[in-house]
Amino acid sequence: MEKVIDENKQGTSLQLEKKENNGKKLFIESYGCQMNFSDSEIVASILSEEGYNTTDNLEEADLVLVNTCSIRDKAEQTVRKRLDQYNRIKKKNPGMKVGVLGCMAERLKSKFLEEEKIVDMVVGPDAYKDIPNLLKDVEEGRDAINVILSKEETYGDISPVRLQSNGVTAFVSITRGCDNMCTFCVVPFTRGRERSRDPQSILTEIKDLQERGFKEITLLGQNVDSYLWYGGGLKKDFDKATEMQKATAMDFAQLLEQCAISFPKMRFRFSTSNPQDMHEEVLHVIAKYHNVCKYIHLPVQSGSTRILKEMNRQHTREEYIALVDKIYEIIPGISLSQDMITGFPTETEEDHKDTLSLMEHVRYDFGFMFAYSERPGTLAARKLEDDVPEEIKKRRLSEIIAVQNKISLERTQRFVGQTVEVLIEKTSKRSEQEWSGRNSQNTTTVFPKENYKVGDFVMVEITDCTSATLIGKAVGYSPMQE
């Protein structure tokens, strides 16, 4: 099953319930990771209090914001093309304001305003609360830019709106930033140091979602496994915390268990994990609680220990395989997915073969696979020559995708003949007469609608499959159904 992200695809424009007295219109579009989409919900909530209702009609917007991704060059080029489109419309509507949010804003900073003059406002990931003040700067003719990174901001005091939600699944951020200085990655420079959110604010947000009918939560962070709350501060400062703070500290395994116990009729997922930070306690929580989904996204990036060292990944091939073996031992029915980069500087055919053999050993259910693209500002860009030719990158990527497609089909076939629990999320893309949802292992499942509805937990007998989808027939409600 190919899960390569299409970076040419238009980002998702987001719309929320309108407030009656709001007279201004906001068009906000998101690209990139789940964290960006979650951040857009925070921005929309802030601007809702400033008189803005969202719209999906770009031409009628008073304010246009694009939440950007800097993880690959192709993603940035897509956003630049979109900004050109915004500005063509802006010429017909001079009152329209255009702003760039997120990682690309943080990386390029004043270049957008001063050199290219293609936006009115530049806002980094930690400065969204300052948007009302920046809008005043725009109105008064001043440069409107705030890309200051914060050591404390988690937006835990803002209740995000749910933009174009299906009313069933939602993201809840538990950490921000990243301390893992992978040489290929811009996230530590665009999102700052890692900090964890107060667990009480997390549980309060989940309770609110439950009362509004949501059934599944994804706990979100650049590195959820390093979640650590001890009353405030950065994870690196934990050694300086008082004994009382340490005694009452909560790590990710404890947070996940608290969620499972507190909300037994809701399902929980999490993303993303870093192999070096995943502890066995988390695995036992997943195994213990039915409502914690049996699925882990476990990025590896390469199957070669030598390349992993060049990437400054804090694990070897052998350590990663040992972790995977432990995961399968504790949770036999689990599904795993990967992030993989091919063509990293100095990668040889032997390194590439190590990646293919690791994939065969791990048996990922699906993956997100990319050819390496150099990101300005990263250690790899400063220290390593991008020396793998494009044609070799493309060939290796094709081989990785082919192996993953083969394994994905084999992994999906294991469900044929089984009955699985599915949370109905929407109408199937292939037929108006079928529902679509996911099982605990994160595999899309379709089946005839009958008398079920969105938000129902149902048991589905699987009769057929493709490499990406399970096909079956509902045989009754799940015990999770209230």
Coordinates of C-alpha atoms in Angstrom, one line a residue:
M1 CA 0.0 0.0 0.0
E2 CA 1.6 3.2 -1.1
K3 CA 1.3 6.0 1.4
V4 CA 3.6 8.5 -0.2
I5 CA 2.3 12.0 0.6
D6 CA 1.3 14.0 -2.5
E7 CA 3.0 17.3 -2.0
N8 CA 1.4 18.7 -5.1
K9 CA -2.0 18.3 -3.6
Q10 CA -3.7 21.4 -2.5
G11 CA -3.8 21.9 1.3
T12 CA -6.9 21.5 3.2
S13 CA -9.0 24.7 3.7
L14 CA -10.7 24.8 7.1
Q15 CA -14.1 25.9 8.1
L16 CA -15.9 26.1 11.4
E17 CA -19.3 26.9 12.8
K18 CA -20.0 30.6 12.4
K19 CA -20.5 33.1 15.2
E20 CA -23.6 35.3 14.6
N21 CA -21.9 38.6 15.4
N22 CA -18.7 38.0 13.5
G23 CA -18.5 40.2 10.4
K24 CA -15.0 39.3 9.0
K25 CA -14.1 36.3 7.0
L26 CA -11.0 34.0 7.4
F27 CA -9.7 31.5 4.9
I28 CA -7.1 29.3 6.4
E29 CA -5.3 26.5 4.6
S30 CA -2.9 23.9 6.1
Y31 CA -0.1 21.8 4.6
G32 CA 2.2 19.2 6.1
C33 CA 2.0 17.3 9.3
Q34 CA -0.9 16.7 11.7
M35 CA 0.5 19.3 14.1
N36 CA 0.0 22.0 11.5
F37 CA -3.7 21.0 11.1
S38 CA -4.0 21.1 14.9
D39 CA -2.3 24.5 15.1
S40 CA -4.8 25.9 12.5
E41 CA -7.6 25.0 14.8
I42 CA -5.9 27.0 17.5
V43 CA -5.5 30.0 15.2
A44 CA -9.1 29.8 14.1
S45 CA -10.2 29.8 17.7
I46 CA -8.1 32.9 18.5
L47 CA -9.4 34.8 15.4
S48 CA -13.0 33.7 16.2
E49 CA -12.7 35.9 19.3
E50 CA -11.5 38.8 17.0
G51 CA -14.6 38.8 14.8
Y52 CA -13.6 36.3 12.1
N53 CA -15.8 33.5 10.8
T54 CA -14.1 31.0 8.5
T55 CA -15.0 30.6 4.9
D56 CA -14.1 28.0 2.2
N57 CA -14.4 30.7 -0.5
L58 CA -11.0 32.3 -1.0
E59 CA -12.4 35.2 -3.1
E60 CA -14.6 36.6 -0.2
A61 CA -11.9 36.4 2.5
D62 CA -10.7 39.4 4.4
L63 CA -7.8 37.5 5.8
V64 CA -6.0 34.5 4.1
L65 CA -3.6 32.4 6.2
V66 CA -1.5 29.4 5.0
N67 CA 0.0 27.1 7.6
T68 CA 3.2 25.9 6.1
C69 CA 5.6 22.9 6.1
S70 CA 9.4 23.1 5.7
I71 CA 10.1 19.4 5.9
R72 CA 10.9 19.0 2.2
D73 CA 11.7 21.5 -0.6
K74 CA 8.7 20.2 -2.7
A75 CA 6.3 21.2 0.2
E76 CA 7.8 24.7 0.2
Q77 CA 7.4 25.1 -3.5
T78 CA 3.8 24.0 -3.3
V79 CA 3.1 26.8 -0.7
R80 CA 4.9 29.4 -2.9
K81 CA 2.7 28.5 -5.8
R82 CA -0.3 28.9 -3.5
L83 CA 0.9 32.3 -2.3
D84 CA 1.1 33.4 -6.0
Q85 CA -2.6 32.4 -6.4
Y86 CA -3.5 34.3 -3.3
N87 CA -1.8 37.5 -4.5
R88 CA -3.5 37.3 -7.9
I89 CA -6.9 37.3 -6.1
K90 CA -5.6 40.1 -3.7
K91 CA -5.0 42.4 -6.7
K92 CA -8.8 42.3 -7.3
N93 CA -9.5 42.7 -3.6
P94 CA -7.0 45.2 -2.2
G95 CA -8.5 44.9 1.3
M96 CA -7.5 41.3 1.6
K97 CA -4.5 40.5 3.9
V98 CA -2.3 37.4 3.4
G99 CA -0.2 35.8 6.1
V100 CA 2.1 32.8 6.4
L101 CA 2.1 30.7 9.6
G102 CA 4.1 27.8 10.8
C103 CA 7.5 26.2 10.1
M104 CA 8.1 27.9 6.7
A105 CA 7.4 31.3 8.3
E106 CA 9.8 30.5 11.1
R107 CA 12.5 29.4 8.7
L108 CA 12.3 32.3 6.1
K109 CA 11.3 35.0 8.6
S110 CA 11.5 38.5 7.2
K111 CA 12.4 37.3 3.7
F112 CA 8.7 37.0 2.9
L113 CA 8.0 40.6 4.0
E114 CA 11.1 42.5 3.0
E115 CA 12.6 40.8 0.0
E116 CA 9.7 39.2 -1.7
K117 CA 6.9 41.3 -0.4
I118 CA 4.4 38.6 -1.1
V119 CA 2.7 38.5 2.4
D120 CA 1.5 41.0 4.9
M121 CA 2.2 39.0 8.0
V122 CA 4.6 36.3 9.1
V123 CA 3.9 34.2 12.3
G124 CA 5.9 31.4 13.8
P125 CA 4.4 28.4 15.6
D126 CA 4.8 29.9 19.1
A127 CA 3.4 33.3 18.2
Y128 CA -0.3 32.6 17.3
K129 CA -1.6 34.5 20.3
D130 CA 0.1 37.6 18.9
I131 CA -1.9 37.5 15.7
P132 CA -4.5 40.2 16.8
N133 CA -1.6 42.6 17.5
L134 CA 0.1 41.7 14.2
L135 CA -3.1 42.5 12.4
K136 CA -3.1 46.0 14.0
D137 CA 0.5 46.4 12.8
V138 CA -0.6 45.5 9.2
E139 CA -3.5 48.1 9.4
E140 CA -1.1 50.8 10.6
G141 CA 1.5 50.0 7.9
R142 CA 4.2 48.4 10.1
D143 CA 6.0 45.1 9.4
A144 CA 4.0 42.4 11.1
I145 CA 6.3 39.6 12.0
N146 CA 6.7 37.4 15.1
V147 CA 8.8 34.3 14.9
I148 CA 10.1 34.2 18.4
L149 CA 10.3 30.7 19.8
S150 CA 9.0 30.0 23.3
K151 CA 10.2 27.7 26.0
E152 CA 6.7 27.7 27.7
E153 CA 4.0 28.0 25.1
T154 CA 1.8 24.9 24.7
Y155 CA -1.6 26.6 23.9
G156 CA -3.0 24.5 26.7
D157 CA -5.3 27.4 27.7
I158 CA -7.0 27.6 24.3
S159 CA -9.8 25.3 23.4
P160 CA -9.3 24.6 19.7
V161 CA -12.2 24.7 17.4
R162 CA -12.7 21.6 15.3
L163 CA -12.4 22.6 11.7
Q164 CA -14.4 20.7 9.1
S165 CA -14.6 17.9 11.6
N166 CA -16.3 14.6 11.0
G167 CA -17.5 14.9 14.7
V168 CA -15.9 11.6 15.5
T169 CA -12.1 11.9 15.5
A170 CA -9.9 14.7 16.8
F171 CA -6.3 15.6 17.5
V172 CA -5.2 16.7 21.0
S173 CA -1.7 18.1 21.2
I174 CA 0.3 17.0 24.3
T175 CA 3.8 18.2 23.4
R176 CA 5.4 20.9 21.2
G177 CA 8.8 21.2 19.8
C178 CA 11.6 18.6 19.5
D179 CA 15.0 18.0 21.2
N180 CA 16.1 15.4 18.7
M181 CA 18.6 17.1 16.4
C182 CA 18.3 14.8 13.4
T183 CA 20.7 16.2 10.8
F184 CA 18.0 16.2 8.0
C185 CA 15.3 17.9 10.0
V186 CA 14.3 21.6 10.4
V187 CA 11.7 21.0 13.2
P188 CA 14.0 21.8 16.2
F189 CA 14.8 25.2 14.5
T190 CA 11.2 26.0 13.4
R191 CA 9.3 24.7 16.4
G192 CA 11.8 25.1 19.2
R193 CA 12.6 23.1 22.3
E194 CA 10.5 20.2 23.5
R195 CA 7.9 21.0 26.2
S196 CA 5.0 19.1 27.6
R197 CA 1.4 20.2 28.3
D198 CA -0.3 20.1 31.7
P199 CA -2.1 16.7 31.8
Q200 CA -5.1 18.3 33.4
S201 CA -5.7 20.6 30.5
I202 CA -5.3 17.5 28.2
L203 CA -7.9 15.5 30.1
T204 CA -10.2 18.6 30.2
E205 CA -10.0 19.0 26.4
I206 CA -10.8 15.3 25.9
K207 CA -13.7 15.5 28.3
D208 CA -15.1 18.4 26.3
L209 CA -14.7 16.4 23.1
Q210 CA -16.5 13.4 24.6
E211 CA -19.4 15.6 25.7
R212 CA -19.6 16.8 22.1
G213 CA -19.9 13.2 20.8
F214 CA -16.3 12.6 19.6
K215 CA -15.2 8.9 19.8
E216 CA -11.5 8.8 19.0
I217 CA -8.6 11.0 20.0
T218 CA -5.1 11.0 18.6
L219 CA -2.6 12.4 21.2
L220 CA -0.2 14.5 19.1
G221 CA 3.4 15.7 19.3
Q222 CA 6.7 15.7 17.5
N223 CA 7.8 13.0 20.0
V224 CA 5.0 11.9 22.3
D225 CA 7.1 9.2 24.0
S226 CA 9.2 11.9 25.6
Y227 CA 6.2 13.5 27.2
L228 CA 7.0 14.5 30.9
W229 CA 5.0 16.8 33.1
Y230 CA 6.3 17.7 36.5
G231 CA 4.6 21.1 37.0
G232 CA 6.3 23.0 34.2
G233 CA 9.5 23.6 32.4
L234 CA 11.5 21.8 29.7
K235 CA 12.2 18.1 29.9
K236 CA 15.9 18.8 30.1
D237 CA 15.3 20.7 33.4
F238 CA 13.7 17.7 35.1
D239 CA 16.9 17.0 37.1
K240 CA 16.5 20.4 38.7
A241 CA 12.9 19.8 39.8
T242 CA 12.0 19.4 43.4
E243 CA 11.5 15.9 44.9
M244 CA 7.8 16.6 45.2
Q245 CA 7.6 17.5 41.6
K246 CA 9.5 14.4 40.6
A247 CA 7.2 12.2 42.8
T248 CA 4.1 13.5 41.1
A249 CA 5.6 13.6 37.6
M250 CA 3.6 12.0 34.7
D251 CA 5.3 10.4 31.7
F252 CA 3.7 9.3 28.5
A253 CA 2.8 5.7 29.6
Q254 CA 1.0 7.2 32.7
L255 CA -0.8 9.8 30.6
L256 CA -1.9 7.2 28.0
E257 CA -3.2 5.0 30.8
Q258 CA -5.0 7.8 32.5
C259 CA -6.8 8.6 29.2
A260 CA -7.8 5.0 28.7
I261 CA -9.2 4.7 32.2
S262 CA -10.9 8.1 32.3
F263 CA -12.7 7.6 29.0
P264 CA -13.4 3.9 28.5
K265 CA -15.8 4.5 25.6
M266 CA -13.3 6.5 23.6
R267 CA -10.5 5.1 21.5
F268 CA -7.0 6.5 21.7
R269 CA -4.1 6.7 19.2
F270 CA -0.9 8.6 19.3
S271 CA 1.7 10.1 17.0
T272 CA 4.6 10.4 16.5
S273 CA 7.0 8.1 18.4
N274 CA 10.8 8.1 18.3
P275 CA 12.4 4.7 18.8
Q276 CA 15.0 5.7 21.3
D277 CA 12.3 7.2 23.6
M278 CA 9.7 4.4 23.5
H279 CA 9.7 2.6 26.8
E280 CA 8.3 -0.9 27.5
E281 CA 5.7 0.6 29.9
V282 CA 3.9 2.2 26.9
L283 CA 3.7 -1.2 25.2
H284 CA 2.1 -2.8 28.3
V285 CA -0.5 0.0 28.4
I286 CA -1.4 -0.6 24.7
A287 CA -1.7 -4.3 25.4
K288 CA -3.7 -3.9 28.6
Y289 CA -6.5 -1.5 27.4
H290 CA -8.9 -2.4 24.6
N291 CA -9.5 1.3 23.9
V292 CA -5.8 2.1 23.1
C293 CA -5.4 1.2 19.5
K294 CA -3.0 -1.5 18.4
Y295 CA -1.0 0.7 16.1
I296 CA 2.3 2.5 16.4
H297 CA 3.9 4.9 13.8
L298 CA 7.6 4.2 14.4
P299 CA 9.8 6.2 12.0
V300 CA 13.1 4.6 11.2
Q301 CA 14.4 6.7 8.3
S302 CA 17.0 4.1 7.2
G303 CA 17.9 0.5 7.7
S304 CA 21.6 1.2 7.7
T305 CA 23.4 1.8 11.1
R306 CA 26.0 3.9 9.2
I307 CA 23.4 6.1 7.7
L308 CA 21.5 6.4 10.9
K309 CA 24.6 7.7 12.5
E310 CA 25.0 10.3 9.7
M311 CA 21.4 11.3 10.4
N312 CA 22.1 11.6 14.1
R313 CA 19.3 9.2 14.9
Q314 CA 19.8 8.0 18.4
H315 CA 19.4 4.3 17.6
T316 CA 21.1 1.7 15.5
R317 CA 19.6 -0.8 13.1
E318 CA 20.0 -3.5 15.8
E319 CA 18.4 -1.5 18.5
Y320 CA 15.4 -0.7 16.3
I321 CA 14.9 -4.3 15.4
A322 CA 15.2 -5.3 19.1
L323 CA 12.5 -2.8 19.9
V324 CA 10.2 -4.1 17.1
D325 CA 10.7 -7.7 18.3
K326 CA 9.7 -6.6 21.8
I327 CA 6.6 -4.8 20.4
Y328 CA 5.4 -7.9 18.6
E329 CA 6.1 -10.0 21.7
I330 CA 4.0 -7.8 24.0
I331 CA 1.3 -6.9 21.4
P332 CA 1.2 -9.7 18.8
G333 CA -1.7 -8.2 16.7
I334 CA -0.2 -4.7 16.4
S335 CA 0.4 -2.8 13.2
L336 CA 3.4 -0.7 12.5
S337 CA 4.1 2.0 10.0
Q338 CA 7.3 3.8 9.0
D339 CA 8.9 7.0 7.7
M340 CA 11.7 6.3 5.3
I341 CA 14.2 8.6 3.6
T342 CA 16.2 7.2 0.7
G343 CA 19.2 8.8 -1.0
F344 CA 20.6 10.5 2.1
P345 CA 24.2 11.8 1.6
T346 CA 26.8 9.1 1.2
E347 CA 24.1 6.3 1.0
T348 CA 25.5 3.3 -0.9
E349 CA 23.8 0.4 -2.5
E350 CA 24.7 -1.7 0.5
D351 CA 23.0 0.9 2.8
H352 CA 20.0 0.7 0.5
K353 CA 19.9 -3.1 0.7
D354 CA 20.0 -2.8 4.5
T355 CA 16.8 -0.7 4.3
L356 CA 15.0 -3.2 2.1
S357 CA 16.1 -6.1 4.4
L358 CA 14.9 -4.2 7.5
M359 CA 11.5 -3.6 5.9
E360 CA 11.2 -7.4 5.2
H361 CA 12.1 -8.1 8.9
V362 CA 9.7 -5.5 10.5
R363 CA 6.8 -6.2 8.1
Y364 CA 5.3 -2.6 8.2
D365 CA 1.6 -2.4 7.4
F366 CA 2.2 0.9 5.5
G367 CA 4.7 3.7 5.3
F368 CA 5.6 7.3 4.3
M369 CA 8.5 7.1 1.9
F370 CA 10.6 10.0 0.4
A371 CA 13.7 10.8 -1.5
Y372 CA 16.1 13.0 0.5
S373 CA 15.9 16.7 -0.2
E374 CA 18.3 19.1 1.4
R375 CA 16.8 21.6 3.8
P376 CA 18.7 24.9 4.3
G377 CA 19.8 25.4 7.9
T378 CA 20.0 21.8 8.9
L379 CA 23.3 20.2 9.9
A380 CA 23.2 17.9 6.9
A381 CA 22.9 20.9 4.6
R382 CA 25.9 22.5 6.3
K383 CA 28.1 19.5 6.6
L384 CA 27.2 16.9 4.0
E385 CA 27.2 17.0 0.2
D386 CA 23.9 15.9 -1.4
D387 CA 25.9 13.4 -3.5
V388 CA 23.3 10.8 -4.5
P389 CA 22.2 11.5 -8.0
E390 CA 18.4 12.1 -8.5
E391 CA 18.0 9.1 -10.8
I392 CA 19.5 6.8 -8.2
K393 CA 17.2 8.3 -5.5
K394 CA 14.2 7.8 -7.7
R395 CA 15.2 4.2 -8.5
R396 CA 15.8 3.3 -4.8
L397 CA 12.5 5.0 -3.8
S398 CA 10.6 2.9 -6.3
E399 CA 12.2 -0.2 -4.9
I400 CA 11.3 0.7 -1.4
I401 CA 7.7 1.5 -2.4
A402 CA 7.5 -1.9 -4.3
V403 CA 8.6 -3.8 -1.2
Q404 CA 6.2 -1.9 1.0
N405 CA 3.3 -2.5 -1.4
K406 CA 4.0 -6.2 -1.3
I407 CA 4.2 -6.4 2.4
S408 CA 1.2 -4.2 2.9
L409 CA -1.0 -6.6 0.9
E410 CA 0.3 -9.6 2.9
R411 CA -0.4 -7.7 6.2
T412 CA -3.9 -6.7 5.1
Q413 CA -4.7 -10.2 4.1
R414 CA -4.2 -11.4 7.7
F415 CA -7.6 -9.9 8.6
V416 CA -9.6 -11.8 6.0
G417 CA -11.9 -14.2 7.8
Q418 CA -11.6 -12.2 11.1
T419 CA -14.2 -10.0 12.7
V420 CA -12.7 -6.6 13.6
E421 CA -14.0 -3.5 15.5
V422 CA -14.5 -0.4 13.3
L423 CA -15.4 3.1 14.2
I424 CA -17.5 4.6 11.4
E425 CA -16.0 7.9 10.3
K426 CA -17.6 8.8 6.9
T427 CA -19.2 7.5 3.7
S428 CA -16.8 5.5 1.6
K429 CA -15.2 7.3 -1.3
R430 CA -16.0 4.4 -3.6
S431 CA -19.7 4.0 -2.9
E432 CA -22.4 6.1 -1.3
Q433 CA -23.9 2.9 -0.1
E434 CA -20.9 2.0 2.1
W435 CA -19.4 3.3 5.3
S436 CA -15.7 3.8 5.9
G437 CA -13.8 3.6 9.1
R438 CA -10.6 2.2 10.6
N439 CA -10.0 -0.8 12.8
S440 CA -7.8 -0.7 15.8
Q441 CA -4.7 -1.4 13.6
N442 CA -5.5 1.8 11.6
T443 CA -6.5 -0.1 8.4
T444 CA -9.4 1.5 6.4
T445 CA -12.5 -0.7 6.4
V446 CA -15.6 -0.4 4.2
F447 CA -18.9 -2.2 4.5
P448 CA -22.6 -1.7 3.5
K449 CA -24.3 1.1 5.5
E450 CA -27.5 -0.8 6.6
N451 CA -28.9 1.0 9.7
Y452 CA -25.6 2.1 11.2
K453 CA -24.5 5.7 11.4
V454 CA -21.3 7.8 11.7
G455 CA -19.8 7.5 15.2
D456 CA -21.0 3.9 15.7
F457 CA -18.6 1.2 16.9
V458 CA -19.5 -1.9 14.9
M459 CA -18.1 -5.4 14.4
V460 CA -17.2 -6.1 10.8
E461 CA -16.6 -9.6 9.3
I462 CA -13.8 -9.2 6.7
T463 CA -14.4 -11.1 3.5
D464 CA -11.9 -9.5 1.1
C465 CA -9.2 -6.8 0.9
T466 CA -6.8 -4.8 -1.2
S467 CA -3.4 -3.7 -0.1
A468 CA -4.9 -0.6 1.5
T469 CA -8.5 -1.5 2.5
L470 CA -10.5 -4.2 4.2
I471 CA -13.9 -5.1 2.8
G472 CA -16.6 -6.8 4.8
K473 CA -20.1 -6.8 6.3
A474 CA -21.2 -5.5 9.7
V475 CA -22.4 -8.2 12.1
G476 CA -23.5 -6.1 15.0
Y477 CA -22.4 -3.4 17.4
S478 CA -19.1 -3.5 19.3
P479 CA -19.1 -3.6 23.1
M480 CA -17.6 -0.1 22.9
Q481 CA -20.9 1.1 21.5
E482 CA -22.9 2.9 24.3

